[in-house]
PDB file of C-alpha atoms in Angstrom:
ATOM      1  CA  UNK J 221      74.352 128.988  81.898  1.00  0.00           C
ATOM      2  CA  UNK J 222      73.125 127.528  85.285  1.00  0.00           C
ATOM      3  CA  UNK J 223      75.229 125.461  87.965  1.00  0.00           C
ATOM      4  CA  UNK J 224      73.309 122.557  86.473  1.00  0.00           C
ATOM      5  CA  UNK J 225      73.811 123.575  82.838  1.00  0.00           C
ATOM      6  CA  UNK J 226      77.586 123.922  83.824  1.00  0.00           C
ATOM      7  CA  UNK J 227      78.367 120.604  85.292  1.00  0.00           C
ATOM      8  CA  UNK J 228      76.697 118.912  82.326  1.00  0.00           C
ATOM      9  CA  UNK J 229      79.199 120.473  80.149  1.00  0.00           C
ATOM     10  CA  UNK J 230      82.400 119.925  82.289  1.00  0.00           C
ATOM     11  CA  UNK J 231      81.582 116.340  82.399  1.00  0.00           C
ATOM     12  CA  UNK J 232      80.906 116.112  78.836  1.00  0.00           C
ATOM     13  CA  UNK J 233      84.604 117.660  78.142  1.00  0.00           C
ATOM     14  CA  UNK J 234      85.861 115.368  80.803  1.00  0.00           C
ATOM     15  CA  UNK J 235      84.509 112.521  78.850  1.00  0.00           C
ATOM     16  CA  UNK J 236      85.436 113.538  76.017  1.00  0.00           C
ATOM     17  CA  UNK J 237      88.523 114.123  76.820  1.00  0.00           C
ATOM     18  CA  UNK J 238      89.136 110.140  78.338  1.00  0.00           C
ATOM     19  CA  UNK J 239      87.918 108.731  75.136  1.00  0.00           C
ATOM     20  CA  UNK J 240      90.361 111.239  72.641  1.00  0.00           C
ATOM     21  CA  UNK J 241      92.896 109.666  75.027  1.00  0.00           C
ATOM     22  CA  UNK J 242      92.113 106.196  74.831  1.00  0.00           C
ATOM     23  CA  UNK J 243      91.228 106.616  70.895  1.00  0.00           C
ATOM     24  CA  UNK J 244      95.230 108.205  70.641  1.00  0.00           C
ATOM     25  CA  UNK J 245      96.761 105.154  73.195  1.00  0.00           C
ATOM     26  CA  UNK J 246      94.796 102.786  71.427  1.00  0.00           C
ATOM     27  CA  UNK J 247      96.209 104.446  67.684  1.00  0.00           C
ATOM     28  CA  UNK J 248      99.891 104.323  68.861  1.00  0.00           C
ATOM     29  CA  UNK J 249      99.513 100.532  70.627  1.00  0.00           C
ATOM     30  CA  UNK J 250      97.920  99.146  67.162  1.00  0.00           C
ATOM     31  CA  UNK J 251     100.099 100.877  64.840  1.00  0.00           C
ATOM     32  CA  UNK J 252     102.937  99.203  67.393  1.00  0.00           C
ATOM     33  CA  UNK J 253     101.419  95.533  67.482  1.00  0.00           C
ATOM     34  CA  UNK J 254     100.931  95.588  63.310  1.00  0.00           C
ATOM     35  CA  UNK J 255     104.542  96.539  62.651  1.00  0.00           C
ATOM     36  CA  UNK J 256     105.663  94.064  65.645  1.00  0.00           C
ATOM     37  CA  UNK J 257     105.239  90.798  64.040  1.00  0.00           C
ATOM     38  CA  UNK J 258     107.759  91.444  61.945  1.00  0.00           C
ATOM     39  CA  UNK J 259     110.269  92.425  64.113  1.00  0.00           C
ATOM     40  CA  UNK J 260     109.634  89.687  66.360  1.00  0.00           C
ATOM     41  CA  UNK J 261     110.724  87.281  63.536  1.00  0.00           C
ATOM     42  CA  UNK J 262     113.787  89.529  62.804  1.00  0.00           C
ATOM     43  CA  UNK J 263     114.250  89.091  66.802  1.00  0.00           C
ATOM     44  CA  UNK J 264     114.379  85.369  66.711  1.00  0.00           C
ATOM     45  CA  UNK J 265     116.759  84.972  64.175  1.00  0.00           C
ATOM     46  CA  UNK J 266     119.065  87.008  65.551  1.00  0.00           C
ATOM     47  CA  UNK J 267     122.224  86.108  66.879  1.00  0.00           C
ATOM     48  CA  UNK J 268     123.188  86.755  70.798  1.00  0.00           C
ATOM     49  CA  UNK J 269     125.573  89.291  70.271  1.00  0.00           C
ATOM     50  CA  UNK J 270     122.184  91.423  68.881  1.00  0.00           C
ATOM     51  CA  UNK J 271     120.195  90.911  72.045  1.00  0.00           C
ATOM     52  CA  UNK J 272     122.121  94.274  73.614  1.00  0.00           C
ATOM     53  CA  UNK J 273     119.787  97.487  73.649  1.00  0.00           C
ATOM     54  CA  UNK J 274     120.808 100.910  72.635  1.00  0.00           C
ATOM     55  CA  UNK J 275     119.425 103.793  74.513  1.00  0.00           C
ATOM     56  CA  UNK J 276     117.011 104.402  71.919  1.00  0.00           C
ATOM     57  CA  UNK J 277     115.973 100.814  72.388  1.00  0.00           C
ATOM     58  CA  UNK J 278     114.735 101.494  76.005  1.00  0.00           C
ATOM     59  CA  UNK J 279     113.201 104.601  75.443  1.00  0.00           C
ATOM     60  CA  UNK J 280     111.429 103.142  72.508  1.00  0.00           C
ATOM     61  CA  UNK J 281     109.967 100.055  74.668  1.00  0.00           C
ATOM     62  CA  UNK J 282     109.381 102.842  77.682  1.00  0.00           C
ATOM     63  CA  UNK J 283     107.033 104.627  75.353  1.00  0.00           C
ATOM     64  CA  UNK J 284     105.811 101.614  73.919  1.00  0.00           C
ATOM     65  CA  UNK J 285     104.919 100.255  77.537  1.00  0.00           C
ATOM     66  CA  UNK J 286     103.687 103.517  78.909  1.00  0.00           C
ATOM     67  CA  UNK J 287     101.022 103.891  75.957  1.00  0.00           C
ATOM     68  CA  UNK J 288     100.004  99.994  76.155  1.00  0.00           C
ATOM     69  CA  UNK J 289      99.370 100.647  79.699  1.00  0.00           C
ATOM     70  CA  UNK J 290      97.559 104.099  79.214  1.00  0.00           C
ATOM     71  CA  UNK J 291      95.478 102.233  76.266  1.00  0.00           C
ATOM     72  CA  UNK J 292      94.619  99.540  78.936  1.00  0.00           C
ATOM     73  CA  UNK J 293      93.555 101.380  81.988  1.00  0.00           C
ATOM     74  CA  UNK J 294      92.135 104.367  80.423  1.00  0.00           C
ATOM     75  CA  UNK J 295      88.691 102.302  80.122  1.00  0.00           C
ATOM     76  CA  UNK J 296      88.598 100.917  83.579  1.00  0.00           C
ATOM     77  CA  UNK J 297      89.689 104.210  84.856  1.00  0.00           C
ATOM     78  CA  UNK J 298      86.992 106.082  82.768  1.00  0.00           C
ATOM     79  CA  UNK J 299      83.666 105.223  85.904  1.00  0.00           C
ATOM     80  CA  UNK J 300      85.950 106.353  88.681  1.00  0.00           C
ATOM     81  CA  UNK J 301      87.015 109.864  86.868  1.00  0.00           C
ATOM     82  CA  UNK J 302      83.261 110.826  85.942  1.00  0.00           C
ATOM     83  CA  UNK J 303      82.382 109.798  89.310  1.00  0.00           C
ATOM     84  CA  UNK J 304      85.243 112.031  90.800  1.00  0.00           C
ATOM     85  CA  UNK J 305      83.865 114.892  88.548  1.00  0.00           C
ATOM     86  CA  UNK J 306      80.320 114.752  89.716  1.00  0.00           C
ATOM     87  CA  UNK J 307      82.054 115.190  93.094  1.00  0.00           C
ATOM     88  CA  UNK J 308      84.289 117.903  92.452  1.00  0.00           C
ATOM     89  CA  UNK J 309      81.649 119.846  90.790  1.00  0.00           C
ATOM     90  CA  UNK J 310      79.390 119.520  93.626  1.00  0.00           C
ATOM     91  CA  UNK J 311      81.635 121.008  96.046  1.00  0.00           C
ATOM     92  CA  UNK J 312      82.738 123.756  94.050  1.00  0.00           C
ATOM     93  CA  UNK J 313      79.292 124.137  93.968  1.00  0.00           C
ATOM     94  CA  UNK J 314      78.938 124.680  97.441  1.00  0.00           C
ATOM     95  CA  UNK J 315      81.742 127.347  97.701  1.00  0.00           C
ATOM     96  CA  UNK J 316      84.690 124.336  98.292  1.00  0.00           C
ATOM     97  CA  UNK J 317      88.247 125.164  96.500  1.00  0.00           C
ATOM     98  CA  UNK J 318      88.226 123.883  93.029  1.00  0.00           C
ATOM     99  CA  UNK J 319      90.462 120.267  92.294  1.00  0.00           C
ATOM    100  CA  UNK J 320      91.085 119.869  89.210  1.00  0.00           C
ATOM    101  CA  UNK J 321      89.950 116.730  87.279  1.00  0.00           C
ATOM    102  CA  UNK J 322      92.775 116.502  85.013  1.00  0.00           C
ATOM    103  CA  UNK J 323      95.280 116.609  87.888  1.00  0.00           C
ATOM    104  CA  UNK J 324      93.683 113.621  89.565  1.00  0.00           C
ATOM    105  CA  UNK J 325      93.693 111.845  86.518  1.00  0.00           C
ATOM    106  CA  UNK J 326      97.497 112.584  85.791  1.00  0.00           C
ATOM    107  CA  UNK J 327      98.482 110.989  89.447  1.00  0.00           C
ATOM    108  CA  UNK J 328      96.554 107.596  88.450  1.00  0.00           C
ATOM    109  CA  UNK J 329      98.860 107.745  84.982  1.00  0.00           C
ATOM    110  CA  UNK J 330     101.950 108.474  86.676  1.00  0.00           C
ATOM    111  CA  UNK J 331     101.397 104.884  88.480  1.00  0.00           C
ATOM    112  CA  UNK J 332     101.486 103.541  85.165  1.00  0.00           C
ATOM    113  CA  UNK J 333     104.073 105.096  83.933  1.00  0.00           C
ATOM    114  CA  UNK J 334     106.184 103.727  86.897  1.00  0.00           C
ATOM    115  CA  UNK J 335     104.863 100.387  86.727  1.00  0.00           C
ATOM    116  CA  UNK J 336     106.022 100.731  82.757  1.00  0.00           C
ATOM    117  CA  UNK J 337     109.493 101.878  83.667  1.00  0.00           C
ATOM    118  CA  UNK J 338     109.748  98.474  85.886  1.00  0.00           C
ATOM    119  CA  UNK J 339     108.368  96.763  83.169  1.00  0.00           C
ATOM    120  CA  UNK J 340     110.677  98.146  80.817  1.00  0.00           C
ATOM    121  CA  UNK J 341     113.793  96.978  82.669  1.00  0.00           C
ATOM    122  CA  UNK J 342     112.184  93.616  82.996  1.00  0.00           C
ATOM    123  CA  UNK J 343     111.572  93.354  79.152  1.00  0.00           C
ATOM    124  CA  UNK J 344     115.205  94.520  78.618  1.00  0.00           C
ATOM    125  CA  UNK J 345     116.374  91.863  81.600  1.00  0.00           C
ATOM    126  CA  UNK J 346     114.475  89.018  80.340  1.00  0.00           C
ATOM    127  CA  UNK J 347     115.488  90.361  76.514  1.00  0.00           C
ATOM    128  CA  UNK J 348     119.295  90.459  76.802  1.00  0.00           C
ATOM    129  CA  UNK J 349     119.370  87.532  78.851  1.00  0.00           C
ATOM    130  CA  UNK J 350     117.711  85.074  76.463  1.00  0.00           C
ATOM    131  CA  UNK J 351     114.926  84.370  77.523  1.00  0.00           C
ATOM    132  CA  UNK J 352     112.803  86.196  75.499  1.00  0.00           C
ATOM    133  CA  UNK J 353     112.550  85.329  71.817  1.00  0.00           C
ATOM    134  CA  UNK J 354     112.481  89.240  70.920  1.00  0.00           C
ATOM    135  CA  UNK J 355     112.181  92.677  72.276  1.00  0.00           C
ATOM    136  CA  UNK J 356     108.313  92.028  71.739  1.00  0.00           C
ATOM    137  CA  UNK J 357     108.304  88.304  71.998  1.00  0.00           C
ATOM    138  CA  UNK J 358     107.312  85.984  74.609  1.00  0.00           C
ATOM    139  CA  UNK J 359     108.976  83.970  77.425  1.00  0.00           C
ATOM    140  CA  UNK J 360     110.140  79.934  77.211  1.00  0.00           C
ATOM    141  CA  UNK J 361     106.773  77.936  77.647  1.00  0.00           C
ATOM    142  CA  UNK J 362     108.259  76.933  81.148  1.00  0.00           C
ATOM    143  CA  UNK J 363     109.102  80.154  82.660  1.00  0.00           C
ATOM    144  CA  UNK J 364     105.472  81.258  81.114  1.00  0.00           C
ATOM    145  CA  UNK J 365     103.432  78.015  82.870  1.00  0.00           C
ATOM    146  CA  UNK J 366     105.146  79.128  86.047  1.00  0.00           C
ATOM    147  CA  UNK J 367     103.967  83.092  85.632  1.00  0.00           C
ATOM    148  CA  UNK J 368     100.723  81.810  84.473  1.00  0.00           C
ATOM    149  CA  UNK J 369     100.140  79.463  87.347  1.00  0.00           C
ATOM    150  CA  UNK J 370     101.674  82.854  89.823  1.00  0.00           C
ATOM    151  CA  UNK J 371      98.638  84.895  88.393  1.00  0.00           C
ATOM    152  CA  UNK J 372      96.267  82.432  89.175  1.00  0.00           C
ATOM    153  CA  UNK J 373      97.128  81.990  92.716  1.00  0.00           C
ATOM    154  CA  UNK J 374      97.703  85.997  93.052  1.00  0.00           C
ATOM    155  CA  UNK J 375      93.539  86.249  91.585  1.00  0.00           C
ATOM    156  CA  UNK J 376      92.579  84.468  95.007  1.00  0.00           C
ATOM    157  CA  UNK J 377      94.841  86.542  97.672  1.00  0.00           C
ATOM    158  CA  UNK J 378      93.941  89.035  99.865  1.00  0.00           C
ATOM    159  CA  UNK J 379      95.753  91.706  98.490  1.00  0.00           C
ATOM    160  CA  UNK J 380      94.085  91.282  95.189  1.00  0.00           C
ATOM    161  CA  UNK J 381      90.396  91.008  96.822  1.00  0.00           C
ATOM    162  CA  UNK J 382      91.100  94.307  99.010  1.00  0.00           C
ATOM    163  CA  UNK J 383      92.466  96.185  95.953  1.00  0.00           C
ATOM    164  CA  UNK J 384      90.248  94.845  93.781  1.00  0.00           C
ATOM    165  CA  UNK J 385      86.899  96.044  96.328  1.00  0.00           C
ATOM    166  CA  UNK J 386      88.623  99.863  96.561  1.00  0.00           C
ATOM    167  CA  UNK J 387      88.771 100.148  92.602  1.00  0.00           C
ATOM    168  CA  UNK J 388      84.975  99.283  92.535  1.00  0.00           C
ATOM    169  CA  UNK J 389      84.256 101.346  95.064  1.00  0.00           C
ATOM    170  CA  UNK J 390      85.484 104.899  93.808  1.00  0.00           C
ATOM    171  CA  UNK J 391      82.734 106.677  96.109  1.00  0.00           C
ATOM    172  CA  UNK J 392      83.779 105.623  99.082  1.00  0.00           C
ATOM    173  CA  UNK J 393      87.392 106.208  98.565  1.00  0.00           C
ATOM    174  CA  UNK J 394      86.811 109.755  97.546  1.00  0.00           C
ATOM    175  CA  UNK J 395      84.614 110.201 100.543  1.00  0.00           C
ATOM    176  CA  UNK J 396      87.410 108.861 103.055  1.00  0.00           C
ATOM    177  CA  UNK J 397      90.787 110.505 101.251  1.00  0.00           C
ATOM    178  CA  UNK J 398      89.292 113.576  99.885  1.00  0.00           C
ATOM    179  CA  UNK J 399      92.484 116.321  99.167  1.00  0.00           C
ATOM    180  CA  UNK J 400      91.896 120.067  98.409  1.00  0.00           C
ATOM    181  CA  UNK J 401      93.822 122.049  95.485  1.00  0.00           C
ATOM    182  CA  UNK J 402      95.642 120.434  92.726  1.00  0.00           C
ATOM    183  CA  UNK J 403      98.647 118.897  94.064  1.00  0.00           C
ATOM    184  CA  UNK J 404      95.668 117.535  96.429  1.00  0.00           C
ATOM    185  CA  UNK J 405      93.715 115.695  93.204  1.00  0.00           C
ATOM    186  CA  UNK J 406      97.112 114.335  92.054  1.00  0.00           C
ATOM    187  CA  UNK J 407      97.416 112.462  95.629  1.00  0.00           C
ATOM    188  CA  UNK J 408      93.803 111.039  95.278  1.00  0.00           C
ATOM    189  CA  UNK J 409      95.040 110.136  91.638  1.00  0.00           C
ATOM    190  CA  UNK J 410      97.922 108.252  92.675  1.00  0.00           C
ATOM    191  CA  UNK J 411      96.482 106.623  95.830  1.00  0.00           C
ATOM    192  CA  UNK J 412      93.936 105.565  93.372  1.00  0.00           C
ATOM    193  CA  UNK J 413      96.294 104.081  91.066  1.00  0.00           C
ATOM    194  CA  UNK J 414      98.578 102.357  93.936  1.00  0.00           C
ATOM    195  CA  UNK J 415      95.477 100.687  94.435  1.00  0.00           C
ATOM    196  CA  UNK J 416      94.310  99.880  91.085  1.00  0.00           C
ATOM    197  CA  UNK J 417      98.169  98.027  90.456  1.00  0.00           C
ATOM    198  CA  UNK J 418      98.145  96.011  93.237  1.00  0.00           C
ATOM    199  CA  UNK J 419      94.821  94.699  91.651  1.00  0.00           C
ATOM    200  CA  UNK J 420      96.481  94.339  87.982  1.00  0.00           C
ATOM    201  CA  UNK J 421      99.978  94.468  87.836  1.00  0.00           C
ATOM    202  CA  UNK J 422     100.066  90.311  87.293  1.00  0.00           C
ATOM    203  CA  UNK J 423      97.808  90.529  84.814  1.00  0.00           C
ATOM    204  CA  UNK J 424      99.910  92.626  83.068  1.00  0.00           C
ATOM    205  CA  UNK J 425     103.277  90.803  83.180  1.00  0.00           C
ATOM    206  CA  UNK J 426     101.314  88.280  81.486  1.00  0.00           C
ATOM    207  CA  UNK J 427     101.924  89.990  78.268  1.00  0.00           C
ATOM    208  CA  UNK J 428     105.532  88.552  78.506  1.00  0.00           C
ATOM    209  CA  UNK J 429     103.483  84.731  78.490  1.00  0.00           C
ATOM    210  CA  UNK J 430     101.255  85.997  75.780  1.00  0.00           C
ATOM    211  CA  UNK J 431     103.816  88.533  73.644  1.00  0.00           C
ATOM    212  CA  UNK J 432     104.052  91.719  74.903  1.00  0.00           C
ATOM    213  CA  UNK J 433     102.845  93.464  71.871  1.00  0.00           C
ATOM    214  CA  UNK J 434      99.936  90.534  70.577  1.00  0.00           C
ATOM    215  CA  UNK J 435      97.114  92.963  69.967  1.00  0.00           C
ATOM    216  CA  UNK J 436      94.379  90.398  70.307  1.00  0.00           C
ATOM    217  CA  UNK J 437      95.457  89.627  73.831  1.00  0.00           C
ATOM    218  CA  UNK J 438      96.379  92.802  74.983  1.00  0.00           C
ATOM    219  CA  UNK J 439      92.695  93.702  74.218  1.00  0.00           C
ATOM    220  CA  UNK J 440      91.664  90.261  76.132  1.00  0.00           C
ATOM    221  CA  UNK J 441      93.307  91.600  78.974  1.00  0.00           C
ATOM    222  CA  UNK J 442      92.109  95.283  78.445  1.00  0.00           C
ATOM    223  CA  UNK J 443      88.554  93.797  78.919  1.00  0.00           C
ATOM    224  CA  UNK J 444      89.154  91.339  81.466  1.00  0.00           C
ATOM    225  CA  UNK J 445      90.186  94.166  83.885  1.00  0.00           C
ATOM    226  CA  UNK J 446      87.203  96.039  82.721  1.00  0.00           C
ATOM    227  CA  UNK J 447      84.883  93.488  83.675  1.00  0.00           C
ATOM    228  CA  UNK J 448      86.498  92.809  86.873  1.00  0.00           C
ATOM    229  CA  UNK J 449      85.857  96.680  87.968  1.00  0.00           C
ATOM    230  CA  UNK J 450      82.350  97.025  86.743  1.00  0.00           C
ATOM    231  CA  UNK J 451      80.426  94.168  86.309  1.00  0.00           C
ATOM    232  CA  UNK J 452      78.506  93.163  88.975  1.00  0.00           C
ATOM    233  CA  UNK J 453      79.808  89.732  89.180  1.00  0.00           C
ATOM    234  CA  UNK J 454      83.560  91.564  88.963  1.00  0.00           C
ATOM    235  CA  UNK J 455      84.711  89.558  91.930  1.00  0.00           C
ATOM    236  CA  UNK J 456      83.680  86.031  90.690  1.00  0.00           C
ATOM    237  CA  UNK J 457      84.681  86.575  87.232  1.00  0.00           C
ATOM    238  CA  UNK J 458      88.089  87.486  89.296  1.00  0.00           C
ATOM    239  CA  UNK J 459      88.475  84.154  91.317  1.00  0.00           C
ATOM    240  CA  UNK J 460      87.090  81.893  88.352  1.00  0.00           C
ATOM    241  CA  UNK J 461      90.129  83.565  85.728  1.00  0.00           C
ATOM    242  CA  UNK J 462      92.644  82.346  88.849  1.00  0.00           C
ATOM    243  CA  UNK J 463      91.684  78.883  87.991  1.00  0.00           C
ATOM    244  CA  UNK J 464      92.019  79.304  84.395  1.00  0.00           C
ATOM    245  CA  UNK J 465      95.518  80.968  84.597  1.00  0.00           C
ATOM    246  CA  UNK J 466      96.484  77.896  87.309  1.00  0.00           C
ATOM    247  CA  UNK J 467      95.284  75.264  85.027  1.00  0.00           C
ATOM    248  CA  UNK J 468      96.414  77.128  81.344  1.00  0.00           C
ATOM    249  CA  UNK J 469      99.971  77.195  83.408  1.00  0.00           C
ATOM    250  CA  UNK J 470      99.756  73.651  84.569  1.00  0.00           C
ATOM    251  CA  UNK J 471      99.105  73.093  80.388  1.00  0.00           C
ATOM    252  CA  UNK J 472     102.099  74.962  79.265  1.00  0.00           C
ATOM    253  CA  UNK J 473     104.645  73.250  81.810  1.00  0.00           C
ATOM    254  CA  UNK J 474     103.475  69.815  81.140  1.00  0.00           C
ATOM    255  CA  UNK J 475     104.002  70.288  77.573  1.00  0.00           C
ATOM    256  CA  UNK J 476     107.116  71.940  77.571  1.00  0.00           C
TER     257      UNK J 476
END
């Protein structure tokens, strides 16, 4: 098989490979959300005194966050990987040291899985303290007008427009922070994914506004980020969403 022939086939198994990912997050954070509903009714009939997690309990909602999360940002994730692939082929091409694909996309998880851990002890915090109406519910209207109306504001901020330009422009990144070897890829991956929270993490502690395990929203969200990081009209879609989040907020604390 030629170079050509070659490349054609590692990105194939690298794509491939994303989408038996997603296909498994996705599995896990459905067969999660059906079988929620029902323990978020248990949850709001339940007394104080059985607001307290076990150990299990956290590792269960760890998991449970962690796969969400994966299921998410797999998609968005997805142009940015095949992009890094047609890059890393070309230099091995050219006699460069190989960097693996897979390690570069295991930094950009471990993000996640970080940003799930704080999200974790949040959902336990908010949880044990009352004000959520279950382990998978949602916050008081109040506290979620005032998140809502946070996210909005966040949509038009610097931070979010700089973050926001780097994640749609893999190319460039990988041109300026190229790293050799794997421990090099799993850098990239993770200066990637820095990059690619600071652009989303609000977005995603909107699940406590919306319930952290309501499937339809969850896959609202899933898309929204999407579009933001793809769609040629990504950064308007961004700023317009701020004023939707500041005046659903607005809503929601006005009718509390």
């Amino acid at each position: 098989m030629n170079a050509v022939g070659v490349a054609r086939r590692d990105r194939a198994l690298v794509l491939a490979a994303l989408a038996a990912l997603t296909a498994l997050a996705w599995a896990y954070t459905i067969y999660l959300g059906l079988g929620s509903s029902s323990m978020t009714m248990v949850g709001d009939m339940a007394m104080p005194m059985m607001m307290q997690w076990s150990v299990a309990d956290f590792v269960f909602m760890l998991v449970m966050w962690a796969v969400m999360m994966f299921a998410m940002m797999l998609p968005s994730i997805t142009p940015a990987v095949m992009i890094y692939e047609r890059v890393r082929a070309k230099r091995e091409e050219a006699g460069r040291p190989f960097v693996p694909t897979g390690s570069f996309v295991a930094g950009y998880l471990l993000v996640w899985l970080v940003f799930s851990l704080a999200a974790t002890v949040l959902n336990w915090w908010l949880h044990t303290g009352g004000a959520l109406s279950s382990m998978m519910g949602r916050v008081a209207p109040t506290v979620g007008g005032v998140m809502l109306i946070l996210a909005g504001l966040f949509q038009w901020t610097p931070l979010k427009n700089a973050c926001l330009e780097h994640c749609r422009s893999p190319m460039s990144f990988l041109m300026a922070h190229w790293h050799e070897g794997t421990l090099g890829a799993a850098k990239m991956g993770l200066h990637h994914g820095a990059y690619c929270l600071g652009c989303c993490w609000l977005l995603m502690v909107l699940l406590f506004v919306l319930g952290v395990m309501n499937l339809p929203w969850v896959a609202v969200l899933t898309i929204v980020v999407l579009a933001e990081k793809t769609l040629p009209f990504g950064r308007f879609l961004s700023r317009g969403l701020g004023f939707v989040l500041i005046a659903w907020g607005g809503w929601l604390i006005t009718i509390a």
